[in-house]
Amino acid sequence: MTTARKNTLTKEIVSQAIIDAFKKLNPAVMIKNPVMFVVEVGTVITLLLSIWPDLFVASTVGRGYNIAVFLILLFTVLFANFAEALAEGRGKAQADTLRKTKSETMAKLVQKDGSYKQVSSTQLKKGDVVRVDTGEIIPTDGEIIEGLASIDESAITGESAPVIKEAGGDFSSVTGGTRVASDYIIVKVMTDPGESFLDRMIALVEGAKRQKTPNEIALTTLLAVLTLIFLIVIMTMVPMAQYLSVKLDVATLIALLVCLIPTTIGGLLSAIGIAGMDRVTQFNVLAMSGKAVEAAGDIDTLILDKTGTITYGNRMASEILPVKGVSSKEMILSALMASVKDETPEGRSIVELANKLGESWAEKEYKDAEAIEFTAETRMSGLNLASGAQIRKGAVDAIKKHISAKGGRIPSDLDDIANRIARAGGTPLAVAAGDRIYGVIYLKDTVKPGLKERFAELRGMGIKTIMCTGDNPLTAATIALEAGVDDFIAEAKPEDKIAAIKKEQQDGKLVAMTGDGTNDAPALAQADVGLAMNSGTMAAKEAANMIDLDSDPTKLLSVVAIGKQLLITRGALTTFSIANDIAKYFAIIPAMFILAMPQLEALNIMHLASPTSAILSALIFNAVIIPLLIPIAMKGVKYRAMSADRLLTRNVLIYGVGGVIVPFVGIKAIDLVLQVLNIA
């Protein structure tokens, strides 16, 4: 998989693209691109003129001229088709690699009586339950409902290191085609045949379901209107020429039309869009549509989770601090009891720290205890003992409310301890047993290096960054300052994320966010760009319009850069294409009317050898510039983090001014070659 992504241009891909370029000459395919369809119609007409020169009107040029125009126009269309086919070919190569991964496997379907039945993976449907043991391939997408296992996802992500998946929580989703490296899991099937993650990925990367983005549709419409305008202009030139007693051949009129219409961007537009999605795929991100990639380039606000995105997310217990009137031993034992059935990394770290401090609790002492899971609403977890005692740990304000509801007393130094931890950038967890608060656990996390600089780049581009965290305001403020984000939302609940997204959108801004849990799904669906982690739940992946196969939340920053590169590339090549026309005017228009109006010789600033040479030189340049720009369309214009005004100025200078100068040099060079070859 990794190899397929890196070797994006192979001999096989190029060979197939050449074949596909001829296949795409089908008018039913070409009509989807109005500009190139007009060029193809002109190609057919000049082919007929090459056979019957006097087909429409008496010809004043030789058959050789008509043949030359026909061949140049044919190659213009073929070069445009080749650019699109080359972009599609890279996606198809990735799809072929994925198809090898997606092989039909046998699955152990769990029956109602608990027995197993061997069935083909293609027979599995949503709701079925299967067992997958060590070394076996997971037959289809699903959620783990029992067990914990190490999963080898290298067939999908290209990464060799296995990941741990377990029932419950945000890391229970598994993908068909991956392999269980150790232990076993019971999986509930979440998709019907043909709808799995791999099926969708294959369809998307090979472009079978590619839909044009809104910006691409708008630009295609603009190009079609420009083509229609120039077609009307050419038609009005015929009576003008008759009035001036100038005879214009049909082949010359077609040549002028092809040079006037924006053939360069018309030929490369589709390739730019396909290549943009392909670049996202090379980053191990699956975009559900080109619209998502395009929207990423227009993002105004980034909403990021703190844990795992801005910080490493491995919050570990650093200290266990009692309040006044509570001994260290009592506090450590309470923290241990609150965490003994907490299988999260934080819970395990509290147990380990308590053990290091000399406290332990035999399993028989809590075997009948009821584990209370953490929820976003309560922001607490703990145990209900068989004796009726309740032990809780959680956010300080949540524990205070819990104790107040029981009529308990809030220790006077509780807030001081919590604030001291928060100011240090840590997370304070209060611990309570019954109606009494025993103390605070200090959880430490670390901000990822380099993020402050990346957020500064985003700020320079006018993108606002907002950090969402369940931490208290003091901790959130400390982390926000250290990371360099513009704003933060503390003690955030799922509905707070949606509210933040809607608020930004009501101000006319486009919003992007990352998430991996079921409670992130509504916000991912609300955001203009929702990036879900592949390790997350199926609900999150279904709600998002992008999925990160590497499950790296900071990937969103790269996705934004790719989206901006796509928009910049399209804008730069459109500017270059339109600027190109200036040189063509100076080449063809004097050549057409110079016999009737010798004064037009003043416009022949390139001193082209003859009218025939001028027309052919402009046409040849118009054709060859398309393949010369294919590498830029495929790779994209190099993106630099700067404001929109600076980007516009830079691209106008490079691609606008360059688009004016390059054709003058190119057309004159072709004219000199034609003179040497004595062709025109």
XYZ file of C-alpha atoms in Angstrom:
680
model
C 0.000 0.000 0.000
C 2.744 2.420 0.924
C 4.636 1.575 -2.256
C 1.568 2.215 -4.346
C 1.252 5.648 -2.809
C 4.855 6.633 -3.370
C 5.262 5.301 -6.904
C 2.591 7.591 -8.292
C 3.975 7.641 -11.835
C 5.022 4.305 -13.300
C 5.537 3.063 -16.835
C 2.311 1.053 -16.596
C 0.294 4.082 -15.484
C 1.676 6.235 -18.317
C 1.046 3.514 -20.918
C -2.547 3.047 -19.754
C -3.064 6.825 -19.695
C -2.033 7.027 -23.371
C -4.597 4.340 -24.255
C -7.276 6.042 -22.141
C -6.539 9.388 -23.832
C -7.780 7.881 -27.126
C -10.758 6.208 -25.425
C -11.827 9.562 -24.005
C -12.243 10.929 -27.561
C -15.760 9.528 -27.318
C -18.051 12.597 -27.734
C -20.287 11.326 -24.904
C -17.259 11.661 -22.589
C -15.869 14.865 -24.117
C -19.126 16.820 -23.821
C -18.635 16.864 -20.028
C -15.781 19.294 -20.712
C -17.350 22.037 -22.930
C -14.047 23.694 -23.836
C -12.347 20.525 -25.058
C -15.568 19.344 -26.722
C -15.479 22.479 -28.911
C -11.849 21.693 -29.753
C -12.838 18.130 -30.681
C -15.616 19.410 -32.976
C -13.036 21.676 -34.630
C -10.726 18.667 -34.996
C -13.422 16.694 -36.820
C -14.173 19.634 -39.135
C -10.496 20.093 -40.041
C -10.238 16.334 -40.659
C -13.059 16.633 -43.191
C -11.323 19.662 -44.735
C -8.114 17.639 -44.996
C -10.007 15.140 -47.164
C -12.273 17.605 -49.019
C -10.666 21.094 -48.887
C -13.633 22.739 -50.639
C -16.274 21.049 -48.484
C -17.749 24.285 -47.094
C -16.299 27.077 -49.258
C -13.624 27.310 -51.911
C -10.318 26.921 -50.108
C -7.424 29.346 -50.548
C -4.983 27.189 -48.572
C -3.446 23.882 -49.469
C -4.458 20.474 -48.188
C -1.222 20.368 -46.179
C -2.307 23.393 -44.099
C -5.618 21.738 -43.209
C -3.821 18.501 -42.276
C -1.382 20.445 -40.084
C -4.223 22.209 -38.250
C -6.056 18.883 -37.833
C -3.018 17.130 -36.330
C -2.279 20.001 -33.941
C -5.901 20.089 -32.737
C -5.953 16.302 -32.356
C -2.872 16.415 -30.153
C -4.386 19.293 -28.149
C -7.385 17.101 -27.287
C -5.217 14.038 -26.661
C -2.885 15.967 -24.342
C -5.878 17.187 -22.300
C -7.287 13.639 -22.135
C -3.853 12.308 -21.190
C -3.637 14.732 -18.234
C -6.981 13.535 -16.881
C -6.206 9.860 -17.571
C -2.827 10.164 -15.831
C -4.469 11.586 -12.707
C -7.111 8.844 -12.794
C -4.435 6.201 -13.373
C -2.747 6.932 -10.051
C -6.042 6.416 -8.248
C -6.731 3.194 -10.130
C -3.299 1.871 -9.182
C -4.124 2.453 -5.514
C -7.524 0.798 -6.051
C -5.873 -2.284 -7.567
C -3.628 -2.577 -4.519
C -6.665 -2.335 -2.251
C -8.527 -4.966 -4.274
C -5.712 -7.401 -3.552
C -6.229 -6.634 0.138
C -9.997 -7.111 -0.179
C -10.131 -10.821 -0.773
C -13.050 -13.042 0.087
C -12.416 -14.619 3.489
C -14.228 -17.166 5.622
C -15.829 -15.959 8.829
C -16.991 -17.707 11.998
C -20.595 -16.552 12.280
C -21.896 -16.794 15.853
C -25.200 -18.687 16.006
C -28.012 -18.091 18.524
C -26.972 -21.162 20.520
C -23.378 -19.877 20.781
C -21.947 -22.252 18.162
C -20.018 -21.105 15.079
C -20.832 -21.512 11.403
C -18.242 -21.013 8.629
C -19.590 -18.548 6.018
C -18.081 -16.399 3.274
C -17.441 -12.752 4.155
C -19.684 -11.750 1.233
C -22.642 -13.388 3.015
C -22.299 -11.288 6.148
C -24.881 -8.588 6.693
C -25.376 -5.753 9.140
C -26.117 -7.036 12.633
C -24.332 -10.391 12.284
C -21.797 -11.336 14.979
C -18.499 -13.078 14.139
C -15.488 -14.320 16.084
C -11.970 -13.574 14.815
C -8.980 -15.363 16.348
C -5.222 -14.771 16.215
C -3.846 -14.733 12.668
C -7.282 -14.450 11.020
C -8.434 -11.678 8.695
C -11.311 -9.537 9.917
C -14.003 -10.272 7.298
C -15.778 -6.905 7.220
C -16.235 -3.616 9.078
C -17.645 -3.793 12.579
C -17.515 -2.915 16.261
C -15.820 -5.095 18.878
C -18.426 -6.164 21.426
C -16.199 -8.543 23.376
C -12.464 -9.021 23.807
C -9.239 -7.103 23.352
C -6.719 -7.744 20.575
C -3.713 -6.378 18.732
C -4.788 -5.508 15.169
C -2.392 -5.391 12.207
C -3.735 -2.573 9.978
C -0.736 -2.390 7.627
C -2.861 -3.492 4.648
C -4.888 -0.287 5.027
C -2.558 2.275 6.588
C 0.846 1.035 5.423
C 2.073 1.120 9.035
C 3.599 -2.098 10.361
C 3.019 -1.417 14.076
C -0.201 -3.104 15.298
C -2.796 -1.183 17.292
C -4.782 -2.261 20.346
C -8.568 -2.447 19.906
C -11.058 -3.414 22.594
C -14.766 -3.515 23.317
C -16.321 -0.262 24.502
C -14.878 3.244 24.291
C -13.615 5.046 21.223
C -11.252 2.355 19.921
C -13.655 -0.473 19.198
C -14.034 -0.041 15.430
C -12.316 -2.579 13.133
C -11.920 -2.582 9.361
C -12.402 -5.505 6.993
C -9.127 -6.727 5.484
C -7.067 -6.085 8.631
C -5.650 -8.978 10.668
C -5.871 -9.988 14.341
C -2.252 -10.263 15.482
C -2.971 -11.580 18.981
C -5.847 -12.740 21.187
C -9.410 -12.830 19.857
C -12.383 -10.503 19.374
C -16.140 -10.840 18.915
C -17.256 -8.368 16.230
C -20.708 -7.053 15.369
C -20.969 -6.438 11.606
C -21.863 -2.795 10.863
C -22.142 -2.836 7.038
C -23.940 -4.777 4.338
C -22.051 -6.425 1.421
C -20.471 -3.889 -0.932
C -20.682 -1.044 1.607
C -17.562 -1.716 3.637
C -14.822 0.831 4.268
C -12.583 -0.860 1.682
C -15.381 -0.865 -0.923
C -15.912 2.852 -0.455
C -12.194 3.541 -0.451
C -11.689 1.644 -3.723
C -14.529 3.539 -5.402
C -13.209 6.886 -4.208
C -9.514 6.522 -5.014
C -10.145 5.220 -8.533
C -12.469 8.139 -9.211
C -15.464 5.984 -10.130
C -17.756 8.175 -8.055
C -15.875 11.460 -8.320
C -18.221 14.408 -8.408
C -17.125 17.870 -9.411
C -16.809 20.281 -6.517
C -18.864 23.510 -6.400
C -15.834 25.636 -7.297
C -14.946 23.286 -10.145
C -18.518 23.411 -11.461
C -18.509 27.212 -11.246
C -15.198 27.436 -13.126
C -16.406 24.931 -15.756
C -19.507 27.095 -16.268
C -17.349 30.218 -16.607
C -15.122 28.507 -19.181
C -18.200 27.340 -21.112
C -19.556 30.920 -21.181
C -16.196 32.272 -22.370
C -16.140 29.608 -25.094
C -19.630 30.632 -26.225
C -18.644 34.315 -26.266
C -15.556 33.635 -28.403
C -17.626 31.424 -30.715
C -19.966 34.381 -31.302
C -16.933 36.643 -31.845
C -15.571 34.286 -34.518
C -18.956 34.146 -36.247
C -19.143 37.963 -36.395
C -15.649 38.107 -37.904
C -16.869 36.374 -41.065
C -19.094 39.272 -42.297
C -16.423 41.752 -41.155
C -13.854 39.944 -43.279
C -16.210 39.891 -46.269
C -16.698 43.651 -45.905
C -12.899 44.081 -45.983
C -12.677 41.687 -48.944
C -10.640 39.269 -46.851
C -11.273 35.571 -47.411
C -10.982 33.564 -44.208
C -10.660 29.827 -44.483
C -12.657 27.624 -42.121
C -9.475 25.988 -40.762
C -8.062 29.427 -39.896
C -11.262 30.442 -38.099
C -11.166 27.210 -36.109
C -7.512 27.824 -35.258
C -8.362 31.307 -34.004
C -11.275 29.987 -31.925
C -9.129 27.281 -30.312
C -6.435 29.819 -29.450
C -8.929 32.284 -27.988
C -10.862 29.901 -25.741
C -9.195 28.868 -22.430
C -7.999 25.458 -23.630
C -5.089 25.244 -21.172
C -7.155 25.344 -17.987
C -9.997 23.528 -19.763
C -7.662 20.632 -20.468
C -6.145 20.539 -16.972
C -9.130 21.367 -14.752
C -10.280 17.796 -14.172
C -6.712 16.573 -13.601
C -6.180 19.260 -10.934
C -9.256 18.079 -8.996
C -8.371 14.391 -9.225
C -4.742 15.037 -8.263
C -5.896 17.095 -5.250
C -7.842 14.126 -3.865
C -4.905 11.854 -4.681
C -2.535 14.036 -2.642
C -4.863 13.692 0.343
C -4.856 9.911 -0.128
C -1.051 9.894 -0.166
C -1.228 11.428 3.317
C -3.242 8.361 4.367
C -6.424 10.439 4.528
C -9.542 9.198 2.765
C -11.668 12.093 1.500
C -15.283 11.136 0.958
C -15.604 13.803 -1.744
C -13.610 16.431 -3.600
C -15.879 19.000 -1.958
C -14.356 18.110 1.422
C -10.810 18.696 0.133
C -11.852 21.963 -1.473
C -13.631 23.109 1.685
C -10.441 22.411 3.649
C -8.716 25.059 1.554
C -11.329 27.658 2.526
C -11.360 26.877 6.255
C -11.570 29.894 8.585
C -11.732 28.108 11.946
C -10.115 24.942 13.295
C -11.676 23.303 16.351
C -9.296 20.795 17.936
C -9.544 18.446 20.877
C -6.844 18.992 23.464
C -6.168 15.385 24.385
C -4.319 13.501 21.661
C -4.293 16.491 19.316
C -2.630 19.382 21.091
C -1.223 17.218 23.875
C 0.041 13.651 23.665
C -3.062 12.477 25.473
C -1.251 10.076 27.782
C -2.234 11.847 31.000
C -0.482 10.023 33.785
C -0.959 10.316 37.532
C 1.941 12.313 38.910
C 0.891 13.048 42.523
C -1.903 12.124 44.933
C -2.572 15.130 47.181
C -4.837 14.949 50.269
C -6.858 17.904 51.571
C -6.577 19.123 55.158
C -7.745 16.608 57.705
C -7.099 13.596 55.452
C -3.990 11.430 55.773
C -1.917 10.511 52.715
C -2.748 6.852 53.298
C -6.503 7.541 53.291
C -6.260 9.626 50.115
C -4.087 7.095 48.261
C -6.437 4.244 49.204
C -9.485 6.270 48.065
C -7.794 7.103 44.737
C -6.949 3.416 44.284
C -10.509 2.307 45.033
C -11.939 4.877 42.586
C -9.629 3.653 39.820
C -9.299 -0.092 40.391
C -11.927 -0.893 37.731
C -11.013 2.034 35.436
C -9.298 0.536 32.373
C -8.408 3.908 30.808
C -4.709 4.892 30.656
C -5.352 7.519 33.364
C -7.061 4.955 35.611
C -4.266 2.435 35.212
C -1.647 5.097 35.960
C -3.437 5.977 39.226
C -3.431 2.307 40.253
C 0.275 2.008 39.412
C 1.128 5.156 41.372
C -0.885 3.938 44.394
C 0.938 0.600 44.259
C 4.283 2.411 44.165
C 3.196 4.382 47.217
C 2.548 1.117 49.054
C -1.213 0.696 48.742
C -2.973 -2.281 47.180
C -6.445 -3.815 47.252
C -7.206 -7.501 46.785
C -9.658 -8.339 44.009
C -11.957 -10.233 46.414
C -12.584 -6.959 48.199
C -14.315 -5.386 45.180
C -15.482 -8.348 43.105
C -19.141 -7.466 43.816
C -18.603 -3.733 43.314
C -20.411 -1.937 40.473
C -18.119 -0.018 38.133
C -19.388 3.467 37.254
C -18.157 4.504 33.811
C -17.097 8.043 32.994
C -19.601 10.000 30.884
C -19.409 13.423 29.301
C -22.488 14.429 31.271
C -21.418 13.406 34.802
C -17.655 13.837 34.193
C -17.060 11.295 36.982
C -16.285 7.591 37.340
C -15.794 5.222 40.252
C -17.316 2.327 42.205
C -20.491 1.493 44.059
C -19.446 -0.983 46.743
C -21.654 -3.856 47.886
C -21.836 -2.118 51.270
C -23.581 0.830 49.615
C -20.595 3.190 49.759
C -19.984 5.335 46.679
C -16.449 6.227 45.616
C -15.989 8.791 42.838
C -13.192 10.606 41.026
C -13.645 13.276 38.400
C -13.574 16.960 37.530
C -13.363 19.112 40.640
C -16.589 21.029 39.991
C -18.456 17.764 39.228
C -17.267 16.179 42.503
C -18.208 19.347 44.419
C -21.761 19.183 43.019
C -21.911 15.467 43.828
C -20.864 16.041 47.442
C -23.086 19.112 47.866
C -26.084 17.064 46.715
C -25.278 14.577 49.488
C -25.050 17.346 52.070
C -21.287 16.974 52.433
C -18.727 19.691 53.212
C -16.326 21.144 50.631
C -12.730 21.289 52.010
C -11.406 24.847 52.262
C -8.125 24.053 50.518
C -9.628 21.982 47.660
C -9.773 24.855 45.168
C -6.252 25.998 46.073
C -4.810 22.543 45.319
C -6.818 22.235 42.100
C -5.847 25.729 40.914
C -2.159 25.084 41.622
C -2.290 21.945 39.447
C -4.263 23.747 36.751
C -1.800 26.673 36.617
C 0.982 24.135 36.074
C -0.902 22.823 33.015
C -2.010 19.630 34.725
C -5.474 18.174 35.158
C -6.838 17.960 38.732
C -9.150 15.039 39.560
C -10.972 15.245 42.867
C -11.639 12.036 44.825
C -14.626 11.497 47.107
C -15.975 8.612 49.187
C -19.507 8.826 50.507
C -20.166 12.490 51.335
C -16.528 13.432 51.913
C -13.819 14.750 49.561
C -10.412 13.201 50.269
C -8.095 15.067 47.918
C -6.887 15.658 44.366
C -4.986 13.535 41.825
C -2.498 15.445 39.653
C -2.632 14.214 36.025
C 0.199 15.416 33.819
C 0.072 15.828 30.041
C 2.544 17.304 27.546
C 1.944 19.712 24.650
C 3.283 18.328 21.371
C 6.394 20.174 20.144
C 6.161 22.387 17.055
C 2.423 23.050 17.355
C 2.891 26.648 18.464
C 4.752 27.411 15.237
C 2.096 25.657 13.112
C -0.699 27.555 14.834
C 1.215 30.794 14.206
C 1.331 29.905 10.489
C -2.415 29.318 10.489
C -2.960 32.635 12.248
C -0.911 34.323 9.525
C -3.277 32.806 6.949
C -6.296 34.172 8.810
C -7.325 30.810 10.321
C -8.575 30.867 13.907
C -7.766 27.916 16.195
C -10.030 26.874 19.076
C -9.095 24.181 21.605
C -11.889 22.076 23.144
C -11.190 20.350 26.450
C -13.024 18.910 29.395
C -10.436 20.494 31.692
C -11.285 23.342 34.024
C -10.717 26.923 32.766
C -7.359 27.372 34.531
C -5.846 24.202 33.042
C -7.356 25.012 29.655
C -5.912 28.548 29.737
C -2.430 27.265 30.599
C -2.433 24.649 27.820
C -3.917 27.148 25.328
C -1.161 29.645 26.091
C 1.571 27.012 25.809
C 0.173 25.616 22.536
C -0.495 29.037 21.019
C -4.170 28.565 20.090
C -6.369 31.630 19.664
C -9.222 30.559 21.942
C -10.388 27.647 24.064
C -13.575 26.081 25.403
C -13.137 24.615 28.891
C -15.260 21.914 30.519
C -16.623 21.174 27.034
C -19.478 18.750 26.524
C -20.458 17.313 23.111
C -23.182 19.935 22.713
C -20.625 22.686 23.394
C -18.627 21.603 20.330
C -21.708 21.756 18.119
C -22.631 25.166 19.561
C -19.111 26.467 18.832
C -19.253 25.187 15.255
C -22.698 26.677 14.635
C -21.627 30.029 16.093
C -18.677 30.249 13.701
C -20.828 29.135 10.755
C -23.466 31.760 11.566
C -20.686 34.336 11.198
C -20.146 33.057 7.641
C -17.060 30.979 8.421
C -16.114 27.458 7.346
C -15.184 25.186 10.239
C -13.042 22.039 10.493
C -12.682 19.684 13.444
C -11.313 16.272 14.379
C -12.889 13.553 16.472
C -12.933 9.815 17.118
C -15.726 9.072 19.569
C -19.435 8.452 19.172
C -20.069 11.682 21.086
C -18.004 13.532 18.431
C -20.258 12.329 15.599
C -22.811 15.201 15.730
C -20.053 17.822 15.678
C -18.187 16.034 12.857
C -21.393 16.023 10.825
C -22.027 19.713 11.550
C -18.503 20.838 10.608
C -17.723 21.739 7.000
C -14.675 19.475 7.228
C -14.904 16.624 9.731
C -11.787 14.455 10.081
C -12.479 11.186 11.903
C -9.798 8.860 13.216
C -9.712 5.368 11.680
C -9.191 4.005 15.208
C -12.409 5.669 16.332
C -15.974 4.464 16.368
C -18.047 3.639 13.304
C -20.442 6.467 14.194
C -17.633 9.027 14.005
C -16.405 7.665 10.656
C -19.916 7.683 9.199
C -20.477 11.298 10.289
C -17.164 12.678 8.982
C -16.299 13.543 5.387
C -12.635 12.588 5.840
C -11.011 9.644 7.620
C -7.395 9.620 8.775
C -6.043 6.089 8.368
C -3.102 6.871 10.674
C -5.419 8.182 13.421
C -3.252 11.266 13.898
C -5.496 14.186 14.950
C -2.878 16.778 13.963
C -3.242 15.563 10.354
C -6.037 18.138 10.028
C -3.364 20.829 9.760
C -1.866 19.035 6.731
C -5.309 18.526 5.183
C -5.933 22.281 5.342
C -2.612 22.889 3.586
C -3.506 20.360 0.835
C -6.917 21.985 0.362
C -5.316 25.398 0.003
C -2.781 23.955 -2.443
C -5.645 22.606 -4.575
C -7.333 26.018 -4.715
C -4.046 27.816 -5.360
C -3.119 25.403 -8.170
C -6.478 25.848 -9.877
C -6.276 29.632 -9.537
C -2.661 29.825 -10.710
C -3.212 27.725 -13.842
C -6.435 29.609 -14.652
C -4.497 32.884 -14.432
C -1.728 31.428 -16.614
C -4.236 30.153 -19.180
C -6.045 33.481 -19.560
C -2.764 35.440 -19.674
C -1.574 33.134 -22.479
C -4.206 34.516 -24.850
C -2.520 37.911 -25.108
C 0.415 36.558 -27.149
C -1.957 34.542 -29.356
C -3.872 37.721 -30.252
C -0.631 39.342 -31.416
C 0.182 36.248 -33.461
C -3.073 35.272 -35.214
C -5.152 38.443 -35.690
C -2.464 40.330 -37.698
C -1.882 37.146 -39.738
C -5.568 36.947 -40.692
C -6.036 40.548 -41.837
C -2.564 41.759 -42.781
C -3.207 41.426 -46.542
C -6.254 43.698 -46.408
C -4.861 45.973 -43.705
C -1.045 46.279 -44.001
C -1.105 48.643 -40.993
C -1.614 45.576 -38.774
C 2.043 44.719 -39.362
C 2.711 47.000 -36.369
C 1.023 44.369 -34.169
C 3.395 41.670 -35.429
C 5.763 42.487 -32.567
C 7.190 38.954 -32.626
C 8.142 39.414 -36.317
C 6.683 36.055 -37.261
C 7.778 34.822 -40.702
C 4.384 34.556 -42.421
C 0.641 34.451 -41.695
C 0.683 30.655 -42.029
C 3.656 30.346 -39.668
C 1.990 32.696 -37.157
C -1.202 30.626 -37.037
C 0.571 27.264 -36.841
C 3.053 28.541 -34.216
C 0.242 29.790 -31.969
C -1.673 26.516 -32.404
C 1.374 24.349 -31.662
C 2.188 26.366 -28.532
C -1.452 26.064 -27.457
C -1.121 22.259 -27.725
C 2.311 21.676 -26.163
C 1.746 23.934 -23.149
C -0.820 21.432 -21.787
C 1.594 18.486 -21.314
C 4.258 20.903 -20.047
C 1.894 21.999 -17.267
C 0.787 18.462 -16.329
C 3.524 18.103 -13.623
C 2.284 21.305 -11.940
C -1.343 20.137 -12.147
C -0.422 16.753 -10.658
C 2.015 17.891 -7.981
C 0.298 21.191 -7.222
C 1.691 24.690 -6.901
C 4.005 24.848 -3.896
C 2.041 26.092 -0.907
C 3.461 28.699 1.435
C 1.750 29.852 4.599
C 0.868 33.523 4.029
C -2.140 35.814 3.906
C -4.620 35.667 1.014
C -3.492 39.093 -0.274
C 0.158 38.050 -0.388
C -0.741 34.744 -2.047
C -2.780 36.557 -4.701
C 0.022 39.038 -5.391
C 2.598 36.251 -5.621
C 0.557 34.124 -8.020
C -0.362 37.089 -10.230
C 3.323 37.969 -10.537
C 4.458 34.410 -11.258
C 1.570 32.947 -13.263
C -0.007 36.154 -14.566
C 3.121 37.921 -15.758
C 4.719 34.567 -16.601
C 1.619 33.639 -18.584
C 2.100 36.755 -20.700
C 5.850 36.378 -21.294
C 6.177 32.603 -21.851
C 3.857 32.447 -24.933
C 5.712 35.277 -26.673
C 8.975 33.375 -26.247
C 7.405 30.005 -27.078
C 5.525 31.126 -30.217
C 8.590 32.910 -31.594
C 10.762 29.822 -30.932
C 8.266 27.574 -32.755
C 8.140 30.071 -35.637
C 11.940 29.884 -35.988
C 11.798 26.071 -36.021
C 9.116 26.123 -38.729
C 11.319 28.453 -40.807
C 14.314 26.152 -40.444
C 12.173 23.163 -41.446
C 10.674 25.251 -44.267
C 7.194 24.151 -43.221
C 5.492 27.555 -43.299
